[in-house]
Amino acid sequence: MYHQQGSVAMGLDKSFVLHLAQCGDRVCAVTDTGTLCVYHLDTLTKTHTLTPHSSAVTGLTSCPTQPDLVMTCSSDQTVKVWDLRLANHSPVHTLAFSGKVAKQQA
């Protein structure tokens, strides 16, 4: 049997969480508005809000060996790798798919 000890509103306004991933001491959530929200795991305080892609985000995953990395993919045919330690909130790698070949963008 489960018992709820407490709850915290994550401040998602009127959006839906599509994907969740634990990234070390953070929780990342992709919403239906296309944003990537980063929360502190213990308090669920939002630390970052990113708009990772130009189209709908279709996936989110974390790296089991490097907990500060998170990857997103999108219907814009890109996969982006984010380092949550960086303050500039830019992807550290972007893979773009064109036809059947993936190319890394600078």
Short mmCIF file of the N, C-alpha and C atoms (twelve columns), coordinates in Angstrom:
data_MODEL
# 
_entry.id   MODEL 
# 
loop_
_atom_site.group_PDB 
_atom_site.id 
_atom_site.type_symbol 
_atom_site.label_atom_id 
_atom_site.label_alt_id 
_atom_site.label_comp_id 
_atom_site.label_asym_id 
_atom_site.label_seq_id 
_atom_site.Cartn_x 
_atom_site.Cartn_y 
_atom_site.Cartn_z 
_atom_site.pdbx_PDB_model_num 
ATOM 1   N N  . MET A 1   0.838  -1.152 0.000   1 
ATOM 2   C CA . MET A 1   0.000  0.000  0.000   1 
ATOM 3   C C  . MET A 1   0.898  1.236  0.000   1 
ATOM 4   N N  . TYR A 2   0.499  2.274  -0.748  1 
ATOM 5   C CA . TYR A 2   1.261  3.512  -0.863  1 
ATOM 6   C C  . TYR A 2   0.614  4.600  -0.036  1 
ATOM 7   N N  . HIS A 3   1.435  5.496  0.469   1 
ATOM 8   C CA . HIS A 3   0.950  6.614  1.268   1 
ATOM 9   C C  . HIS A 3   1.618  7.890  0.778   1 
ATOM 10  N N  . GLN A 4   0.822  8.886  0.440   1 
ATOM 11  C CA . GLN A 4   1.368  10.159 -0.015  1 
ATOM 12  C C  . GLN A 4   1.771  10.980 1.194   1 
ATOM 13  N N  . GLN A 5   3.055  11.351 1.259   1 
ATOM 14  C CA . GLN A 5   3.542  12.137 2.379   1 
ATOM 15  C C  . GLN A 5   3.462  13.627 2.114   1 
ATOM 16  N N  . GLY A 6   3.392  14.001 0.884   1 
ATOM 17  C CA . GLY A 6   3.331  15.411 0.530   1 
ATOM 18  C C  . GLY A 6   3.284  15.563 -0.961  1 
ATOM 19  N N  . SER A 7   2.995  16.755 -1.411  1 
ATOM 20  C CA . SER A 7   2.983  17.005 -2.845  1 
ATOM 21  C C  . SER A 7   3.467  18.426 -3.105  1 
ATOM 22  N N  . VAL A 8   3.955  18.633 -4.299  1 
ATOM 23  C CA . VAL A 8   4.465  19.942 -4.704  1 
ATOM 24  C C  . VAL A 8   3.921  20.242 -6.089  1 
ATOM 25  N N  . ALA A 9   3.365  21.429 -6.288  1 
ATOM 26  C CA . ALA A 9   2.939  21.850 -7.623  1 
ATOM 27  C C  . ALA A 9   4.181  22.226 -8.405  1 
ATOM 28  N N  . MET A 10  4.312  21.688 -9.611  1 
ATOM 29  C CA . MET A 10  5.516  21.919 -10.405 1 
ATOM 30  C C  . MET A 10  5.410  23.165 -11.269 1 
ATOM 31  N N  . GLY A 11  4.350  23.937 -11.134 1 
ATOM 32  C CA . GLY A 11  4.247  25.184 -11.878 1 
ATOM 33  C C  . GLY A 11  4.160  24.979 -13.376 1 
ATOM 34  N N  . LEU A 12  3.415  23.983 -13.815 1 
ATOM 35  C CA . LEU A 12  3.324  23.694 -15.234 1 
ATOM 36  C C  . LEU A 12  2.216  24.478 -15.925 1 
ATOM 37  N N  . ASP A 13  1.585  25.377 -15.201 1 
ATOM 38  C CA . ASP A 13  0.497  26.170 -15.745 1 
ATOM 39  C C  . ASP A 13  -0.552 25.237 -16.330 1 
ATOM 40  N N  . LYS A 14  -0.932 25.441 -17.563 1 
ATOM 41  C CA . LYS A 14  -1.942 24.587 -18.179 1 
ATOM 42  C C  . LYS A 14  -1.314 23.774 -19.301 1 
ATOM 43  N N  . SER A 15  -0.274 23.064 -18.974 1 
ATOM 44  C CA . SER A 15  0.385  22.228 -19.965 1 
ATOM 45  C C  . SER A 15  0.480  20.807 -19.423 1 
ATOM 46  N N  . PHE A 16  0.776  19.877 -20.307 1 
ATOM 47  C CA . PHE A 16  0.864  18.475 -19.951 1 
ATOM 48  C C  . PHE A 16  2.306  18.000 -20.083 1 
ATOM 49  N N  . VAL A 17  2.726  17.165 -19.151 1 
ATOM 50  C CA . VAL A 17  4.054  16.567 -19.214 1 
ATOM 51  C C  . VAL A 17  3.998  15.388 -20.175 1 
ATOM 52  N N  . LEU A 18  4.856  15.402 -21.188 1 
ATOM 53  C CA . LEU A 18  4.903  14.325 -22.168 1 
ATOM 54  C C  . LEU A 18  6.008  13.320 -21.860 1 
ATOM 55  N N  . HIS A 19  7.132  13.800 -21.330 1 
ATOM 56  C CA . HIS A 19  8.277  12.935 -21.026 1 
ATOM 57  C C  . HIS A 19  8.931  13.417 -19.746 1 
ATOM 58  N N  . LEU A 20  9.422  12.461 -18.952 1 
ATOM 59  C CA . LEU A 20  10.177 12.757 -17.728 1 
ATOM 60  C C  . LEU A 20  11.474 11.971 -17.745 1 
ATOM 61  N N  . ALA A 21  12.524 12.554 -17.197 1 
ATOM 62  C CA . ALA A 21  13.799 11.842 -17.060 1 
ATOM 63  C C  . ALA A 21  14.524 12.368 -15.835 1 
ATOM 64  N N  . GLN A 22  15.064 11.451 -15.034 1 
ATOM 65  C CA . GLN A 22  15.892 11.869 -13.912 1 
ATOM 66  C C  . GLN A 22  17.312 12.041 -14.407 1 
ATOM 67  N N  . CYS A 23  17.902 13.174 -14.089 1 
ATOM 68  C CA . CYS A 23  19.254 13.515 -14.529 1 
ATOM 69  C C  . CYS A 23  20.066 13.875 -13.293 1 
ATOM 70  N N  . GLY A 24  20.630 12.880 -12.641 1 
ATOM 71  C CA . GLY A 24  21.370 13.119 -11.413 1 
ATOM 72  C C  . GLY A 24  20.448 13.651 -10.337 1 
ATOM 73  N N  . ASP A 25  20.739 14.853 -9.830  1 
ATOM 74  C CA . ASP A 25  19.901 15.458 -8.787  1 
ATOM 75  C C  . ASP A 25  18.836 16.383 -9.379  1 
ATOM 76  N N  . ARG A 26  18.492 16.162 -10.654 1 
ATOM 77  C CA . ARG A 26  17.476 16.960 -11.334 1 
ATOM 78  C C  . ARG A 26  16.431 16.050 -11.972 1 
ATOM 79  N N  . VAL A 27  15.269 16.632 -12.233 1 
ATOM 80  C CA . VAL A 27  14.228 15.984 -13.019 1 
ATOM 81  C C  . VAL A 27  13.956 16.885 -14.212 1 
ATOM 82  N N  . CYS A 28  13.969 16.306 -15.403 1 
ATOM 83  C CA . CYS A 28  13.672 17.053 -16.621 1 
ATOM 84  C C  . CYS A 28  12.300 16.632 -17.120 1 
ATOM 85  N N  . ALA A 29  11.528 17.612 -17.558 1 
ATOM 86  C CA . ALA A 29  10.187 17.354 -18.073 1 
ATOM 87  C C  . ALA A 29  10.018 18.083 -19.397 1 
ATOM 88  N N  . VAL A 30  9.499  17.383 -20.394 1 
ATOM 89  C CA . VAL A 30  9.133  18.004 -21.669 1 
ATOM 90  C C  . VAL A 30  7.622  18.133 -21.669 1 
ATOM 91  N N  . THR A 31  7.154  19.330 -21.973 1 
ATOM 92  C CA . THR A 31  5.717  19.585 -21.952 1 
ATOM 93  C C  . THR A 31  5.150  19.670 -23.366 1 
ATOM 94  N N  . ASP A 32  3.829  19.695 -23.432 1 
ATOM 95  C CA . ASP A 32  3.170  19.790 -24.734 1 
ATOM 96  C C  . ASP A 32  3.351  21.159 -25.379 1 
ATOM 97  N N  . THR A 33  3.898  22.118 -24.652 1 
ATOM 98  C CA . THR A 33  4.189  23.431 -25.233 1 
ATOM 99  C C  . THR A 33  5.557  23.456 -25.904 1 
ATOM 100 N N  . GLY A 34  6.293  22.336 -25.825 1 
ATOM 101 C CA . GLY A 34  7.595  22.242 -26.471 1 
ATOM 102 C C  . GLY A 34  8.751  22.680 -25.605 1 
ATOM 103 N N  . THR A 35  8.502  22.963 -24.336 1 
ATOM 104 C CA . THR A 35  9.575  23.405 -23.455 1 
ATOM 105 C C  . THR A 35  10.175 22.234 -22.693 1 
ATOM 106 N N  . LEU A 36  11.434 22.398 -22.347 1 
ATOM 107 C CA . LEU A 36  12.152 21.472 -21.484 1 
ATOM 108 C C  . LEU A 36  12.348 22.191 -20.158 1 
ATOM 109 N N  . CYS A 37  11.704 21.697 -19.123 1 
ATOM 110 C CA . CYS A 37  11.798 22.302 -17.800 1 
ATOM 111 C C  . CYS A 37  12.692 21.432 -16.932 1 
ATOM 112 N N  . VAL A 38  13.599 22.061 -16.196 1 
ATOM 113 C CA . VAL A 38  14.523 21.356 -15.322 1 
ATOM 114 C C  . VAL A 38  14.189 21.737 -13.887 1 
ATOM 115 N N  . TYR A 39  14.031 20.713 -13.029 1 
ATOM 116 C CA . TYR A 39  13.666 20.904 -11.627 1 
ATOM 117 C C  . TYR A 39  14.705 20.261 -10.732 1 
ATOM 118 N N  . HIS A 40  14.897 20.842 -9.545  1 
ATOM 119 C CA . HIS A 40  15.748 20.205 -8.542  1 
ATOM 120 C C  . HIS A 40  14.973 19.016 -7.984  1 
ATOM 121 N N  . LEU A 41  15.608 17.868 -7.877  1 
ATOM 122 C CA . LEU A 41  14.928 16.626 -7.501  1 
ATOM 123 C C  . LEU A 41  14.315 16.684 -6.107  1 
ATOM 124 N N  . ASP A 42  15.001 17.261 -5.139  1 
ATOM 125 C CA . ASP A 42  14.505 17.258 -3.763  1 
ATOM 126 C C  . ASP A 42  13.329 18.195 -3.542  1 
ATOM 127 N N  . THR A 43  13.356 19.360 -4.164  1 
ATOM 128 C CA . THR A 43  12.329 20.372 -3.890  1 
ATOM 129 C C  . THR A 43  11.355 20.592 -5.037  1 
ATOM 130 N N  . LEU A 44  11.676 20.066 -6.217  1 
ATOM 131 C CA . LEU A 44  10.920 20.300 -7.453  1 
ATOM 132 C C  . LEU A 44  10.835 21.787 -7.800  1 
ATOM 133 N N  . THR A 45  11.852 22.530 -7.394  1 
ATOM 134 C CA . THR A 45  11.969 23.933 -7.769  1 
ATOM 135 C C  . THR A 45  12.504 24.007 -9.193  1 
ATOM 136 N N  . LYS A 46  11.816 24.779 -10.044 1 
ATOM 137 C CA . LYS A 46  12.253 24.911 -11.436 1 
ATOM 138 C C  . LYS A 46  13.529 25.736 -11.487 1 
ATOM 139 N N  . THR A 47  14.550 25.179 -12.149 1 
ATOM 140 C CA . THR A 47  15.822 25.882 -12.268 1 
ATOM 141 C C  . THR A 47  16.060 26.440 -13.668 1 
ATOM 142 N N  . HIS A 48  15.520 25.779 -14.701 1 
ATOM 143 C CA . HIS A 48  15.706 26.222 -16.082 1 
ATOM 144 C C  . HIS A 48  14.449 25.914 -16.891 1 
ATOM 145 N N  . THR A 49  14.206 26.744 -17.886 1 
ATOM 146 C CA . THR A 49  13.187 26.469 -18.898 1 
ATOM 147 C C  . THR A 49  13.831 26.730 -20.243 1 
ATOM 148 N N  . LEU A 50  13.846 25.706 -21.091 1 
ATOM 149 C CA . LEU A 50  14.469 25.807 -22.409 1 
ATOM 150 C C  . LEU A 50  13.430 25.518 -23.485 1 
ATOM 151 N N  . THR A 51  13.637 26.093 -24.655 1 
ATOM 152 C CA . THR A 51  12.865 25.720 -25.838 1 
ATOM 153 C C  . THR A 51  13.840 25.002 -26.754 1 
ATOM 154 N N  . PRO A 52  13.903 23.667 -26.647 1 
ATOM 155 C CA . PRO A 52  14.998 22.935 -27.275 1 
ATOM 156 C C  . PRO A 52  14.908 22.748 -28.782 1 
ATOM 157 N N  . HIS A 53  13.721 22.833 -29.358 1 
ATOM 158 C CA . HIS A 53  13.562 22.523 -30.786 1 
ATOM 159 C C  . HIS A 53  12.577 23.485 -31.433 1 
ATOM 160 N N  . SER A 54  12.589 23.512 -32.756 1 
ATOM 161 C CA . SER A 54  11.661 24.361 -33.507 1 
ATOM 162 C C  . SER A 54  10.335 23.663 -33.789 1 
ATOM 163 N N  . SER A 55  10.268 22.347 -33.527 1 
ATOM 164 C CA . SER A 55  9.034  21.575 -33.691 1 
ATOM 165 C C  . SER A 55  8.785  20.773 -32.426 1 
ATOM 166 N N  . ALA A 56  7.751  19.962 -32.457 1 
ATOM 167 C CA . ALA A 56  7.370  19.173 -31.278 1 
ATOM 168 C C  . ALA A 56  8.506  18.268 -30.806 1 
ATOM 169 N N  . VAL A 57  8.730  18.269 -29.505 1 
ATOM 170 C CA . VAL A 57  9.713  17.365 -28.909 1 
ATOM 171 C C  . VAL A 57  9.071  15.995 -28.781 1 
ATOM 172 N N  . THR A 58  9.729  14.978 -29.322 1 
ATOM 173 C CA . THR A 58  9.152  13.640 -29.349 1 
ATOM 174 C C  . THR A 58  9.826  12.667 -28.389 1 
ATOM 175 N N  . GLY A 59  10.915 13.091 -27.756 1 
ATOM 176 C CA . GLY A 59  11.578 12.193 -26.823 1 
ATOM 177 C C  . GLY A 59  12.549 12.912 -25.917 1 
ATOM 178 N N  . LEU A 60  12.814 12.283 -24.781 1 
ATOM 179 C CA . LEU A 60  13.720 12.820 -23.775 1 
ATOM 180 C C  . LEU A 60  14.344 11.638 -23.056 1 
ATOM 181 N N  . THR A 61  15.646 11.677 -22.858 1 
ATOM 182 C CA . THR A 61  16.311 10.639 -22.086 1 
ATOM 183 C C  . THR A 61  17.542 11.228 -21.420 1 
ATOM 184 N N  . SER A 62  17.965 10.572 -20.366 1 
ATOM 185 C CA . SER A 62  19.180 10.997 -19.671 1 
ATOM 186 C C  . SER A 62  20.280 9.991  -19.953 1 
ATOM 187 N N  . CYS A 63  21.493 10.359 -19.607 1 
ATOM 188 C CA . CYS A 63  22.647 9.497  -19.815 1 
ATOM 189 C C  . CYS A 63  22.975 8.806  -18.484 1 
ATOM 190 N N  . PRO A 64  22.924 7.481  -18.431 1 
ATOM 191 C CA . PRO A 64  23.157 6.792  -17.157 1 
ATOM 192 C C  . PRO A 64  24.579 6.945  -16.624 1 
ATOM 193 N N  . THR A 65  25.551 7.187  -17.484 1 
ATOM 194 C CA . THR A 65  26.933 7.309  -17.024 1 
ATOM 195 C C  . THR A 65  27.364 8.754  -16.801 1 
ATOM 196 N N  . GLN A 66  26.612 9.717  -17.365 1 
ATOM 197 C CA . GLN A 66  26.905 11.139 -17.183 1 
ATOM 198 C C  . GLN A 66  25.594 11.850 -16.849 1 
ATOM 199 N N  . PRO A 67  25.241 11.931 -15.558 1 
ATOM 200 C CA . PRO A 67  23.920 12.415 -15.162 1 
ATOM 201 C C  . PRO A 67  23.639 13.878 -15.494 1 
ATOM 202 N N  . ASP A 68  24.649 14.648 -15.894 1 
ATOM 203 C CA . ASP A 68  24.406 16.042 -16.268 1 
ATOM 204 C C  . ASP A 68  24.010 16.195 -17.734 1 
ATOM 205 N N  . LEU A 69  23.997 15.088 -18.489 1 
ATOM 206 C CA . LEU A 69  23.622 15.144 -19.903 1 
ATOM 207 C C  . LEU A 69  22.196 14.654 -20.093 1 
ATOM 208 N N  . VAL A 70  21.471 15.359 -20.940 1 
ATOM 209 C CA . VAL A 70  20.120 14.953 -21.317 1 
ATOM 210 C C  . VAL A 70  20.014 15.112 -22.833 1 
ATOM 211 N N  . MET A 71  19.281 14.202 -23.469 1 
ATOM 212 C CA . MET A 71  19.106 14.231 -24.911 1 
ATOM 213 C C  . MET A 71  17.623 14.414 -25.248 1 
ATOM 214 N N  . THR A 72  17.382 15.265 -26.254 1 
ATOM 215 C CA . THR A 72  16.024 15.465 -26.751 1 
ATOM 216 C C  . THR A 72  15.997 15.167 -28.241 1 
ATOM 217 N N  . CYS A 73  14.846 14.722 -28.712 1 
ATOM 218 C CA . CYS A 73  14.659 14.555 -30.158 1 
ATOM 219 C C  . CYS A 73  13.331 15.194 -30.537 1 
ATOM 220 N N  . SER A 74  13.199 15.476 -31.816 1 
ATOM 221 C CA . SER A 74  12.064 16.275 -32.250 1 
ATOM 222 C C  . SER A 74  11.626 15.896 -33.657 1 
ATOM 223 N N  . SER A 75  10.406 16.307 -33.975 1 
ATOM 224 C CA . SER A 75  9.921  16.127 -35.344 1 
ATOM 225 C C  . SER A 75  10.623 17.078 -36.305 1 
ATOM 226 N N  . ASP A 76  11.480 17.979 -35.809 1 
ATOM 227 C CA . ASP A 76  12.298 18.803 -36.697 1 
ATOM 228 C C  . ASP A 76  13.506 18.025 -37.218 1 
ATOM 229 N N  . GLN A 77  13.555 16.738 -36.933 1 
ATOM 230 C CA . GLN A 77  14.574 15.799 -37.406 1 
ATOM 231 C C  . GLN A 77  15.956 16.092 -36.822 1 
ATOM 232 N N  . THR A 78  15.969 16.530 -35.560 1 
ATOM 233 C CA . THR A 78  17.239 16.717 -34.870 1 
ATOM 234 C C  . THR A 78  17.217 15.986 -33.531 1 
ATOM 235 N N  . VAL A 79  18.401 15.608 -33.092 1 
ATOM 236 C CA . VAL A 79  18.643 15.106 -31.744 1 
ATOM 237 C C  . VAL A 79  19.651 16.060 -31.126 1 
ATOM 238 N N  . LYS A 80  19.346 16.539 -29.917 1 
ATOM 239 C CA . LYS A 80  20.248 17.495 -29.264 1 
ATOM 240 C C  . LYS A 80  20.683 16.947 -27.917 1 
ATOM 241 N N  . VAL A 81  21.958 17.176 -27.609 1 
ATOM 242 C CA . VAL A 81  22.538 16.779 -26.330 1 
ATOM 243 C C  . VAL A 81  22.761 18.052 -25.527 1 
ATOM 244 N N  . TRP A 82  22.247 18.068 -24.292 1 
ATOM 245 C CA . TRP A 82  22.326 19.232 -23.420 1 
ATOM 246 C C  . TRP A 82  23.158 18.882 -22.197 1 
ATOM 247 N N  . ASP A 83  24.057 19.774 -21.817 1 
ATOM 248 C CA . ASP A 83  24.822 19.631 -20.576 1 
ATOM 249 C C  . ASP A 83  24.197 20.593 -19.576 1 
ATOM 250 N N  . LEU A 84  23.534 20.055 -18.554 1 
ATOM 251 C CA . LEU A 84  22.795 20.879 -17.606 1 
ATOM 252 C C  . LEU A 84  23.694 21.732 -16.717 1 
ATOM 253 N N  . ARG A 85  24.993 21.476 -16.740 1 
ATOM 254 C CA . ARG A 85  25.930 22.289 -15.953 1 
ATOM 255 C C  . ARG A 85  26.228 23.629 -16.617 1 
ATOM 256 N N  . LEU A 86  25.983 23.730 -17.922 1 
ATOM 257 C CA . LEU A 86  26.336 24.949 -18.667 1 
ATOM 258 C C  . LEU A 86  25.266 26.018 -18.495 1 
ATOM 259 N N  . ALA A 87  25.703 27.234 -18.267 1 
ATOM 260 C CA . ALA A 87  24.777 28.346 -18.031 1 
ATOM 261 C C  . ALA A 87  24.191 28.919 -19.313 1 
ATOM 262 N N  . ASN A 88  24.803 28.652 -20.470 1 
ATOM 263 C CA . ASN A 88  24.331 29.281 -21.711 1 
ATOM 264 C C  . ASN A 88  23.098 28.605 -22.307 1 
ATOM 265 N N  . HIS A 89  22.714 27.448 -21.782 1 
ATOM 266 C CA . HIS A 89  21.508 26.743 -22.215 1 
ATOM 267 C C  . HIS A 89  21.486 26.472 -23.719 1 
ATOM 268 N N  . SER A 90  22.646 26.144 -24.265 1 
ATOM 269 C CA . SER A 90  22.757 25.764 -25.673 1 
ATOM 270 C C  . SER A 90  23.142 24.297 -25.738 1 
ATOM 271 N N  . PRO A 91  22.691 23.589 -26.781 1 
ATOM 272 C CA . PRO A 91  23.078 22.172 -26.890 1 
ATOM 273 C C  . PRO A 91  24.575 22.028 -27.137 1 
ATOM 274 N N  . VAL A 92  25.159 20.976 -26.579 1 
ATOM 275 C CA . VAL A 92  26.585 20.727 -26.799 1 
ATOM 276 C C  . VAL A 92  26.802 19.939 -28.089 1 
ATOM 277 N N  . HIS A 93  25.776 19.232 -28.560 1 
ATOM 278 C CA . HIS A 93  25.818 18.517 -29.846 1 
ATOM 279 C C  . HIS A 93  24.430 18.554 -30.464 1 
ATOM 280 N N  . THR A 94  24.391 18.661 -31.769 1 
ATOM 281 C CA . THR A 94  23.137 18.562 -32.517 1 
ATOM 282 C C  . THR A 94  23.356 17.640 -33.693 1 
ATOM 283 N N  . LEU A 95  22.515 16.635 -33.805 1 
ATOM 284 C CA . LEU A 95  22.528 15.737 -34.962 1 
ATOM 285 C C  . LEU A 95  21.296 16.048 -35.796 1 
ATOM 286 N N  . ALA A 96  21.493 16.302 -37.073 1 
ATOM 287 C CA . ALA A 96  20.382 16.587 -37.974 1 
ATOM 288 C C  . ALA A 96  20.260 15.447 -38.972 1 
ATOM 289 N N  . PHE A 97  19.048 15.008 -39.194 1 
ATOM 290 C CA . PHE A 97  18.807 13.907 -40.121 1 
ATOM 291 C C  . PHE A 97  18.284 14.450 -41.429 1 
ATOM 292 N N  . SER A 98  18.937 14.031 -42.501 1 
ATOM 293 C CA . SER A 98  18.516 14.436 -43.820 1 
ATOM 294 C C  . SER A 98  18.522 13.183 -44.675 1 
ATOM 295 N N  . GLY A 99  17.347 12.735 -45.035 1 
ATOM 296 C CA . GLY A 99  17.266 11.466 -45.768 1 
ATOM 297 C C  . GLY A 99  17.584 10.331 -44.836 1 
ATOM 298 N N  . LYS A 100 18.598 9.538  -45.165 1 
ATOM 299 C CA . LYS A 100 18.957 8.384  -44.361 1 
ATOM 300 C C  . LYS A 100 20.269 8.583  -43.605 1 
ATOM 301 N N  . VAL A 101 20.831 9.777  -43.653 1 
ATOM 302 C CA . VAL A 101 22.150 10.024 -43.075 1 
ATOM 303 C C  . VAL A 101 22.042 11.106 -42.005 1 
ATOM 304 N N  . ALA A 102 22.657 10.868 -40.860 1 
ATOM 305 C CA . ALA A 102 22.723 11.876 -39.808 1 
ATOM 306 C C  . ALA A 102 24.002 12.677 -39.947 1 
ATOM 307 N N  . LYS A 103 23.899 13.982 -39.786 1 
ATOM 308 C CA . LYS A 103 25.064 14.858 -39.857 1 
ATOM 309 C C  . LYS A 103 25.111 15.715 -38.605 1 
ATOM 310 N N  . GLN A 104 26.313 15.830 -38.024 1 
ATOM 311 C CA . GLN A 104 26.473 16.678 -36.855 1 
ATOM 312 C C  . GLN A 104 26.585 18.110 -37.280 1 
ATOM 313 N N  . GLN A 105 25.784 18.983 -36.640 1 
ATOM 314 C CA . GLN A 105 25.818 20.405 -36.944 1 
ATOM 315 C C  . GLN A 105 26.796 21.086 -35.996 1 
ATOM 316 N N  . ALA A 106 27.398 22.148 -36.474 1 
ATOM 317 C CA . ALA A 106 28.359 22.908 -35.649 1 
ATOM 318 C C  . ALA A 106 27.642 23.753 -34.641 1 
# 
